[in-house]
Amino acid sequence: MPHDHSDHPHALLPPEPALRVKALETILRDKGLIDPAALEEIIDTYQNKIGPQNGARVVAKAWLDDDFRAALMQDATSVVRDLGFYGRQGEHMVVVENTPDQHNMVVCTLCSCYPWPLLGIPPGWYKSDAYRASAVREPRKVLAEFGVILPKGTAVRVWDSTAEVRYLVLPMRPQGTEGMDEDALAALVTRDSMIGTGLARQPEGGAS
Amino acid sequence: MDCPSLPDFTAATGLEEPAFTEPWHAQVLALTVHLNEAGQFTWAEWVNRFSTVLRQHGAERSLNGGEDYFNAWLATLEAFLSDRGMASAAQVEHTRAAWEEAYLTTPHGAPVTLKQV
């Protein structure tokens, strides 16, 4: 129900868990264990600076440059670090490449491990029990929920992320994208295509 | 075990959704990342504890990955900090109550600050 906030005699009370987080911050700050400026910077980074656009950049480069792709498949951690995308938790990045024979899909059955530097904060469904439980057990059914129907001959491989290893799917380059530059290609790379629950977009007016 | 019904994944597959739906989700994540980077614990230690709490919370009902996910995150962090002697449950409750009091006694529009507790 809409209401006019100016009617409030006092400041709007945040939800209970928000007050508990504020309490933790206050206690840790008073003990000198946290730096409020560093906290703000982390929030800004995750809210505004990192997201699927980083991963899309990596995928577009791999589509355009065979040497880059080979290096990426060999040692993704150092290749993406060179682009300025590195794991703050010291994890290793592994890129798994989709082919006509194998479609790759990423999950974290443990909790929600995810390549933060390349994709940002995971979407709600990635963190849900339903996805975490069913991705491994019945990946084709989950893919169908996302509208992805693979050819019968394509195997599905599910990669389970951990605290130490995070996976990024390198989707197949769509047909009809010859001659497109990196920016145009990156625009076709969706977040879901890099988790493996989607495919890269078809270019407008391209083959479908 | 019953197969959980799948959520409507396709409703949230765009690139445009916000990273965090509530400010406190961002705050509690940042606090955890900051403590990890400051060397208070390794990320593997965090994942170990967090996945245990998620399992416990998920035993009663299927977690949707939204608010309940961050509630589990907060519960993990509180227990972790309490075990490490960095913030006891009593301290947290005392400070939380002080913040609540501060919000309820600050005129609307004025900045809310905590009196020394």
CSV table of C-alpha atoms in Angstrom, one decimal:
chain,number,residue,atom,x,y,z
A,1,MET,CA,0.0,0.0,0.0
A,2,PRO,CA,1.5,3.3,-0.9
A,3,HIS,CA,2.0,5.8,1.9
A,4,ASP,CA,3.6,9.1,2.3
A,5,HIS,CA,6.9,8.8,4.1
A,6,SER,CA,6.8,12.4,5.3
A,7,ASP,CA,4.1,11.3,7.7
A,8,HIS,CA,6.7,9.4,9.7
A,9,PRO,CA,7.6,11.1,12.9
A,10,HIS,CA,10.9,9.2,13.0
A,11,ALA,CA,13.4,7.8,10.6
A,12,LEU,CA,12.2,4.7,8.7
A,13,LEU,CA,13.3,1.6,10.6
A,14,PRO,CA,15.4,-0.7,8.4
A,15,PRO,CA,14.4,-4.4,8.4
A,16,GLU,CA,15.7,-6.5,11.3
A,17,PRO,CA,18.6,-8.3,9.5
A,18,ALA,CA,19.8,-4.9,8.2
A,19,LEU,CA,20.1,-3.7,11.9
A,20,ARG,CA,22.0,-6.8,12.8
A,21,VAL,CA,24.5,-6.2,9.9
A,22,LYS,CA,24.8,-2.6,11.1
A,23,ALA,CA,25.5,-3.9,14.6
A,24,LEU,CA,28.3,-6.2,13.3
A,25,GLU,CA,29.8,-3.3,11.4
A,26,THR,CA,29.7,-1.0,14.5
A,27,ILE,CA,31.3,-3.6,16.7
A,28,LEU,CA,34.0,-4.5,14.3
A,29,ARG,CA,34.7,-0.8,13.4
A,30,ASP,CA,35.0,0.1,17.1
A,31,LYS,CA,37.5,-2.7,17.5
A,32,GLY,CA,39.5,-1.4,14.5
A,33,LEU,CA,38.9,-4.7,12.6
A,34,ILE,CA,37.3,-3.1,9.5
A,35,ASP,CA,37.9,0.0,7.4
A,36,PRO,CA,34.6,1.6,6.5
A,37,ALA,CA,36.1,3.1,3.3
A,38,ALA,CA,37.2,-0.3,2.1
A,39,LEU,CA,33.7,-1.6,2.8
A,40,GLU,CA,32.2,1.1,0.7
A,41,GLU,CA,34.7,0.3,-2.1
A,42,ILE,CA,33.8,-3.4,-2.1
A,43,ILE,CA,30.1,-2.5,-2.3
A,44,ASP,CA,30.7,-0.1,-5.2
A,45,THR,CA,32.7,-2.8,-7.0
A,46,TYR,CA,30.1,-5.5,-6.7
A,47,GLN,CA,27.1,-3.1,-7.3
A,48,ASN,CA,28.5,-1.2,-10.2
A,49,LYS,CA,31.8,-2.3,-11.6
A,50,ILE,CA,31.8,-6.0,-12.1
A,51,GLY,CA,29.1,-8.0,-13.9
A,52,PRO,CA,28.5,-10.2,-16.9
A,53,GLN,CA,29.9,-7.5,-19.2
A,54,ASN,CA,33.4,-8.6,-18.0
A,55,GLY,CA,32.8,-12.2,-19.0
A,56,ALA,CA,31.2,-11.2,-22.2
A,57,ARG,CA,34.4,-9.3,-23.1
A,58,VAL,CA,36.5,-12.4,-22.5
A,59,VAL,CA,34.2,-14.6,-24.6
A,60,ALA,CA,34.2,-12.1,-27.5
A,61,LYS,CA,38.0,-12.0,-27.5
A,62,ALA,CA,38.1,-15.8,-27.5
A,63,TRP,CA,35.8,-15.9,-30.5
A,64,LEU,CA,38.0,-13.5,-32.4
A,65,ASP,CA,41.4,-14.6,-31.5
A,66,ASP,CA,42.5,-18.3,-31.6
A,67,ASP,CA,45.7,-17.6,-29.7
A,68,PHE,CA,43.8,-15.9,-26.9
A,69,ARG,CA,41.3,-18.8,-26.8
A,70,ALA,CA,44.1,-21.3,-26.6
A,71,ALA,CA,45.7,-19.4,-23.7
A,72,LEU,CA,42.4,-19.0,-22.0
A,73,MET,CA,41.7,-22.7,-22.1
A,74,GLN,CA,45.2,-23.4,-20.9
A,75,ASP,CA,45.3,-21.0,-17.9
A,76,ALA,CA,42.2,-18.8,-17.6
A,77,THR,CA,43.3,-17.4,-14.2
A,78,SER,CA,46.3,-15.6,-15.6
A,79,VAL,CA,44.7,-14.6,-18.9
A,80,VAL,CA,41.7,-12.9,-17.2
A,81,ARG,CA,44.0,-11.4,-14.6
A,82,ASP,CA,45.9,-9.7,-17.4
A,83,LEU,CA,42.6,-8.1,-18.4
A,84,GLY,CA,42.1,-6.9,-14.9
A,85,PHE,CA,39.6,-9.5,-13.8
A,86,TYR,CA,41.0,-11.5,-10.9
A,87,GLY,CA,39.4,-13.4,-8.0
A,88,ARG,CA,39.6,-11.5,-4.8
A,89,GLN,CA,39.3,-14.8,-2.9
A,90,GLY,CA,42.3,-16.3,-4.7
A,91,GLU,CA,40.3,-18.8,-6.6
A,92,HIS,CA,41.3,-20.4,-9.9
A,93,MET,CA,39.2,-19.8,-13.1
A,94,VAL,CA,38.6,-22.6,-15.5
A,95,VAL,CA,36.9,-22.0,-18.9
A,96,VAL,CA,35.0,-24.9,-20.4
A,97,GLU,CA,34.2,-24.6,-24.1
A,98,ASN,CA,30.9,-25.6,-25.7
A,99,THR,CA,31.1,-27.6,-28.9
A,100,PRO,CA,28.6,-29.3,-31.1
A,101,ASP,CA,29.4,-32.5,-29.1
A,102,GLN,CA,29.4,-31.1,-25.6
A,103,HIS,CA,27.4,-28.5,-23.8
A,104,ASN,CA,28.7,-27.3,-20.4
A,105,MET,CA,26.7,-26.0,-17.5
A,106,VAL,CA,27.9,-24.7,-14.1
A,107,VAL,CA,26.5,-25.1,-10.7
A,108,CYS,CA,27.6,-24.9,-7.1
A,109,THR,CA,26.0,-27.7,-5.1
A,110,LEU,CA,27.8,-26.6,-2.0
A,111,CYS,CA,26.6,-23.0,-1.8
A,112,SER,CA,27.0,-20.5,-4.6
A,113,CYS,CA,30.6,-20.4,-5.7
A,114,TYR,CA,30.6,-18.4,-8.9
A,115,PRO,CA,33.2,-16.5,-11.0
A,116,TRP,CA,32.5,-13.1,-9.4
A,117,PRO,CA,35.2,-11.1,-11.3
A,118,LEU,CA,33.7,-12.2,-14.6
A,119,LEU,CA,30.0,-12.4,-13.9
A,120,GLY,CA,29.4,-10.4,-10.8
A,121,ILE,CA,27.0,-11.5,-8.1
A,122,PRO,CA,25.0,-14.6,-9.0
A,123,PRO,CA,21.3,-14.3,-9.8
A,124,GLY,CA,18.8,-15.6,-7.3
A,125,TRP,CA,18.0,-18.8,-9.2
A,126,TYR,CA,21.7,-19.8,-9.2
A,127,LYS,CA,21.6,-19.7,-5.4
A,128,SER,CA,18.3,-21.5,-5.1
A,129,ASP,CA,18.0,-25.0,-3.7
A,130,ALA,CA,16.0,-26.0,-6.7
A,131,TYR,CA,18.7,-25.2,-9.2
A,132,ARG,CA,21.5,-26.5,-7.0
A,133,ALA,CA,19.8,-29.8,-6.5
A,134,SER,CA,18.4,-30.3,-10.0
A,135,ALA,CA,21.3,-29.1,-12.2
A,136,VAL,CA,23.3,-32.1,-11.5
A,137,ARG,CA,20.5,-34.6,-11.3
A,138,GLU,CA,18.5,-33.6,-14.4
A,139,PRO,CA,20.5,-31.0,-16.4
A,140,ARG,CA,18.4,-31.4,-19.6
A,141,LYS,CA,15.2,-30.7,-17.7
A,142,VAL,CA,16.7,-27.6,-16.2
A,143,LEU,CA,18.0,-26.5,-19.6
A,144,ALA,CA,14.5,-27.0,-21.0
A,145,GLU,CA,13.2,-24.7,-18.2
A,146,PHE,CA,15.5,-22.1,-19.5
A,147,GLY,CA,14.3,-22.7,-23.0
A,148,VAL,CA,17.5,-24.4,-24.2
A,149,ILE,CA,16.8,-27.6,-26.2
A,150,LEU,CA,20.0,-29.2,-27.4
A,151,PRO,CA,20.4,-31.6,-30.3
A,152,LYS,CA,20.2,-35.2,-29.3
A,153,GLY,CA,23.8,-35.8,-30.1
A,154,THR,CA,25.1,-33.1,-27.7
A,155,ALA,CA,26.2,-34.4,-24.3
A,156,VAL,CA,25.7,-32.2,-21.3
A,157,ARG,CA,28.5,-31.9,-18.8
A,158,VAL,CA,27.8,-30.2,-15.4
A,159,TRP,CA,30.7,-28.6,-13.5
A,160,ASP,CA,30.4,-28.2,-9.8
A,161,SER,CA,32.2,-25.1,-8.5
A,162,THR,CA,34.1,-24.9,-5.3
A,163,ALA,CA,35.7,-22.3,-3.1
A,164,GLU,CA,38.9,-22.9,-5.1
A,165,VAL,CA,37.8,-23.4,-8.7
A,166,ARG,CA,35.2,-21.3,-10.6
A,167,TYR,CA,34.0,-22.2,-14.0
A,168,LEU,CA,33.0,-20.0,-16.9
A,169,VAL,CA,31.3,-21.5,-20.0
A,170,LEU,CA,32.6,-20.4,-23.4
A,171,PRO,CA,29.5,-20.5,-25.5
A,172,MET,CA,29.5,-21.4,-29.2
A,173,ARG,CA,29.8,-18.4,-31.5
A,174,PRO,CA,26.5,-17.8,-33.2
A,175,GLN,CA,26.3,-18.2,-37.0
A,176,GLY,CA,26.1,-15.1,-39.0
A,177,THR,CA,28.5,-13.2,-36.9
A,178,GLU,CA,31.4,-13.2,-39.3
A,179,GLY,CA,33.0,-9.8,-39.5
A,180,MET,CA,31.5,-8.5,-36.3
A,181,ASP,CA,33.9,-6.7,-34.0
A,182,GLU,CA,34.5,-7.3,-30.3
A,183,ASP,CA,31.9,-4.9,-29.0
A,184,ALA,CA,29.2,-6.3,-31.3
A,185,LEU,CA,30.1,-9.9,-30.3
A,186,ALA,CA,30.2,-9.1,-26.6
A,187,ALA,CA,26.6,-7.7,-26.9
A,188,LEU,CA,25.5,-11.2,-27.9
A,189,VAL,CA,27.0,-12.9,-24.9
A,190,THR,CA,24.4,-13.2,-22.1
A,191,ARG,CA,25.1,-14.0,-18.5
A,192,ASP,CA,23.2,-17.3,-18.8
A,193,SER,CA,25.2,-18.3,-21.8
A,194,MET,CA,28.3,-18.2,-19.6
A,195,ILE,CA,26.7,-20.2,-16.9
A,196,GLY,CA,25.5,-22.7,-19.5
A,197,THR,CA,21.8,-22.2,-18.9
A,198,GLY,CA,21.5,-20.2,-22.1
A,199,LEU,CA,23.1,-19.8,-25.6
A,200,ALA,CA,24.6,-16.7,-27.0
A,201,ARG,CA,22.1,-14.5,-28.8
A,202,GLN,CA,21.7,-14.6,-32.5
A,203,PRO,CA,22.6,-11.3,-34.2
A,204,GLU,CA,19.7,-9.2,-35.4
A,205,GLY,CA,18.8,-10.2,-38.9
A,206,GLY,CA,21.2,-13.1,-38.7
A,207,ALA,CA,20.5,-16.8,-39.2
A,208,SER,CA,18.2,-18.2,-36.6
B,1,MET,CA,13.0,-37.2,-1.5
B,2,ASP,CA,10.5,-35.1,-3.4
B,3,CYS,CA,11.8,-33.4,-6.5
B,4,PRO,CA,11.6,-29.6,-5.8
B,5,SER,CA,9.6,-27.8,-8.4
B,6,LEU,CA,11.8,-25.6,-10.5
B,7,PRO,CA,11.4,-21.9,-10.0
B,8,ASP,CA,10.6,-19.7,-13.0
B,9,PHE,CA,14.2,-19.3,-14.1
B,10,THR,CA,13.4,-17.5,-17.2
B,11,ALA,CA,11.9,-14.6,-15.3
B,12,ALA,CA,15.3,-13.4,-14.2
B,13,THR,CA,17.7,-14.1,-17.0
B,14,GLY,CA,18.3,-10.5,-18.1
B,15,LEU,CA,21.5,-8.6,-17.7
B,16,GLU,CA,19.8,-5.7,-16.1
B,17,GLU,CA,18.6,-7.0,-12.8
B,18,PRO,CA,20.3,-5.3,-9.8
B,19,ALA,CA,23.2,-7.2,-8.1
B,20,PHE,CA,21.5,-6.8,-4.8
B,21,THR,CA,17.8,-6.5,-4.1
B,22,GLU,CA,18.3,-5.0,-0.6
B,23,PRO,CA,21.1,-2.7,0.6
B,24,TRP,CA,21.8,-5.0,3.6
B,25,HIS,CA,22.5,-7.9,1.2
B,26,ALA,CA,25.4,-5.8,-0.3
B,27,GLN,CA,26.5,-4.8,3.2
B,28,VAL,CA,26.8,-8.3,4.6
B,29,LEU,CA,28.5,-9.6,1.5
B,30,ALA,CA,31.0,-6.7,1.5
B,31,LEU,CA,31.7,-7.2,5.2
B,32,THR,CA,32.5,-10.8,4.7
B,33,VAL,CA,34.7,-10.1,1.7
B,34,HIS,CA,36.5,-7.4,3.6
B,35,LEU,CA,37.2,-9.6,6.6
B,36,ASN,CA,38.5,-12.3,4.3
B,37,GLU,CA,40.8,-9.9,2.5
B,38,ALA,CA,41.9,-8.6,5.9
B,39,GLY,CA,43.1,-12.1,6.7
B,40,GLN,CA,40.5,-13.0,9.3
B,41,PHE,CA,39.6,-16.2,7.6
B,42,THR,CA,40.2,-18.0,4.3
B,43,TRP,CA,37.5,-18.2,1.7
B,44,ALA,CA,37.5,-22.0,2.0
B,45,GLU,CA,36.7,-21.7,5.7
B,46,TRP,CA,33.9,-19.4,4.8
B,47,VAL,CA,32.4,-21.7,2.2
B,48,ASN,CA,32.7,-24.6,4.6
B,49,ARG,CA,30.7,-22.8,7.2
B,50,PHE,CA,28.2,-21.2,4.8
B,51,SER,CA,27.4,-24.4,3.0
B,52,THR,CA,26.7,-26.1,6.3
B,53,VAL,CA,24.3,-23.3,7.4
B,54,LEU,CA,22.6,-23.4,3.9
B,55,ARG,CA,22.1,-27.2,4.4
B,56,GLN,CA,20.6,-26.7,7.8
B,57,HIS,CA,18.3,-23.9,6.7
B,58,GLY,CA,17.4,-25.9,3.5
B,59,ALA,CA,16.5,-29.0,5.5
B,60,GLU,CA,13.2,-27.5,6.6
B,61,ARG,CA,12.2,-25.9,3.3
B,62,SER,CA,13.5,-25.2,-0.2
B,63,LEU,CA,15.5,-22.0,-0.2
B,64,ASN,CA,14.7,-19.6,-3.0
B,65,GLY,CA,18.1,-18.0,-3.3
B,66,GLY,CA,16.9,-14.5,-2.4
B,67,GLU,CA,16.2,-13.2,1.1
B,68,ASP,CA,16.6,-16.6,2.7
B,69,TYR,CA,20.0,-17.0,1.1
B,70,PHE,CA,21.3,-13.8,2.7
B,71,ASN,CA,19.6,-14.7,6.0
B,72,ALA,CA,21.7,-17.8,5.9
B,73,TRP,CA,24.8,-15.7,5.0
B,74,LEU,CA,24.2,-13.4,8.0
B,75,ALA,CA,23.6,-16.3,10.4
B,76,THR,CA,26.9,-17.8,9.2
B,77,LEU,CA,28.8,-14.6,9.7
B,78,GLU,CA,27.3,-14.0,13.1
B,79,ALA,CA,28.2,-17.5,14.3
B,80,PHE,CA,31.7,-17.2,12.8
B,81,LEU,CA,32.4,-13.8,14.5
B,82,SER,CA,31.0,-15.1,17.8
B,83,ASP,CA,33.2,-18.3,17.7
B,84,ARG,CA,36.2,-16.1,16.9
B,85,GLY,CA,35.4,-13.9,19.9
B,86,MET,CA,35.1,-10.9,17.5
B,87,ALA,CA,31.4,-10.1,18.2
B,88,SER,CA,29.4,-12.1,20.8
B,89,ALA,CA,25.7,-12.7,20.3
B,90,ALA,CA,25.0,-10.5,23.4
B,91,GLN,CA,27.1,-7.7,21.9
B,92,VAL,CA,25.3,-7.9,18.6
B,93,GLU,CA,21.9,-7.8,20.2
B,94,HIS,CA,22.9,-4.9,22.4
B,95,THR,CA,24.2,-2.9,19.5
B,96,ARG,CA,21.3,-3.9,17.2
B,97,ALA,CA,18.8,-2.6,19.9
B,98,ALA,CA,20.8,0.6,20.1
B,99,TRP,CA,20.5,1.1,16.4
B,100,GLU,CA,16.8,0.4,16.5
B,101,GLU,CA,16.4,2.9,19.3
B,102,ALA,CA,18.4,5.4,17.3
B,103,TYR,CA,16.1,5.0,14.3
B,104,LEU,CA,13.0,5.3,16.4
B,105,THR,CA,14.2,8.5,18.1
B,106,THR,CA,15.7,10.3,15.2
B,107,PRO,CA,13.3,12.8,13.4
B,108,HIS,CA,12.4,11.7,9.9
B,109,GLY,CA,14.9,13.1,7.4
B,110,ALA,CA,17.7,13.6,9.9
B,111,PRO,CA,20.8,11.4,9.7
B,112,VAL,CA,20.7,8.5,12.1
B,113,THR,CA,23.7,8.1,14.3
B,114,LEU,CA,24.5,5.8,17.2
B,115,LYS,CA,25.0,7.2,20.6
B,116,GLN,CA,28.0,5.7,22.4
B,117,VAL,CA,26.8,2.4,23.7
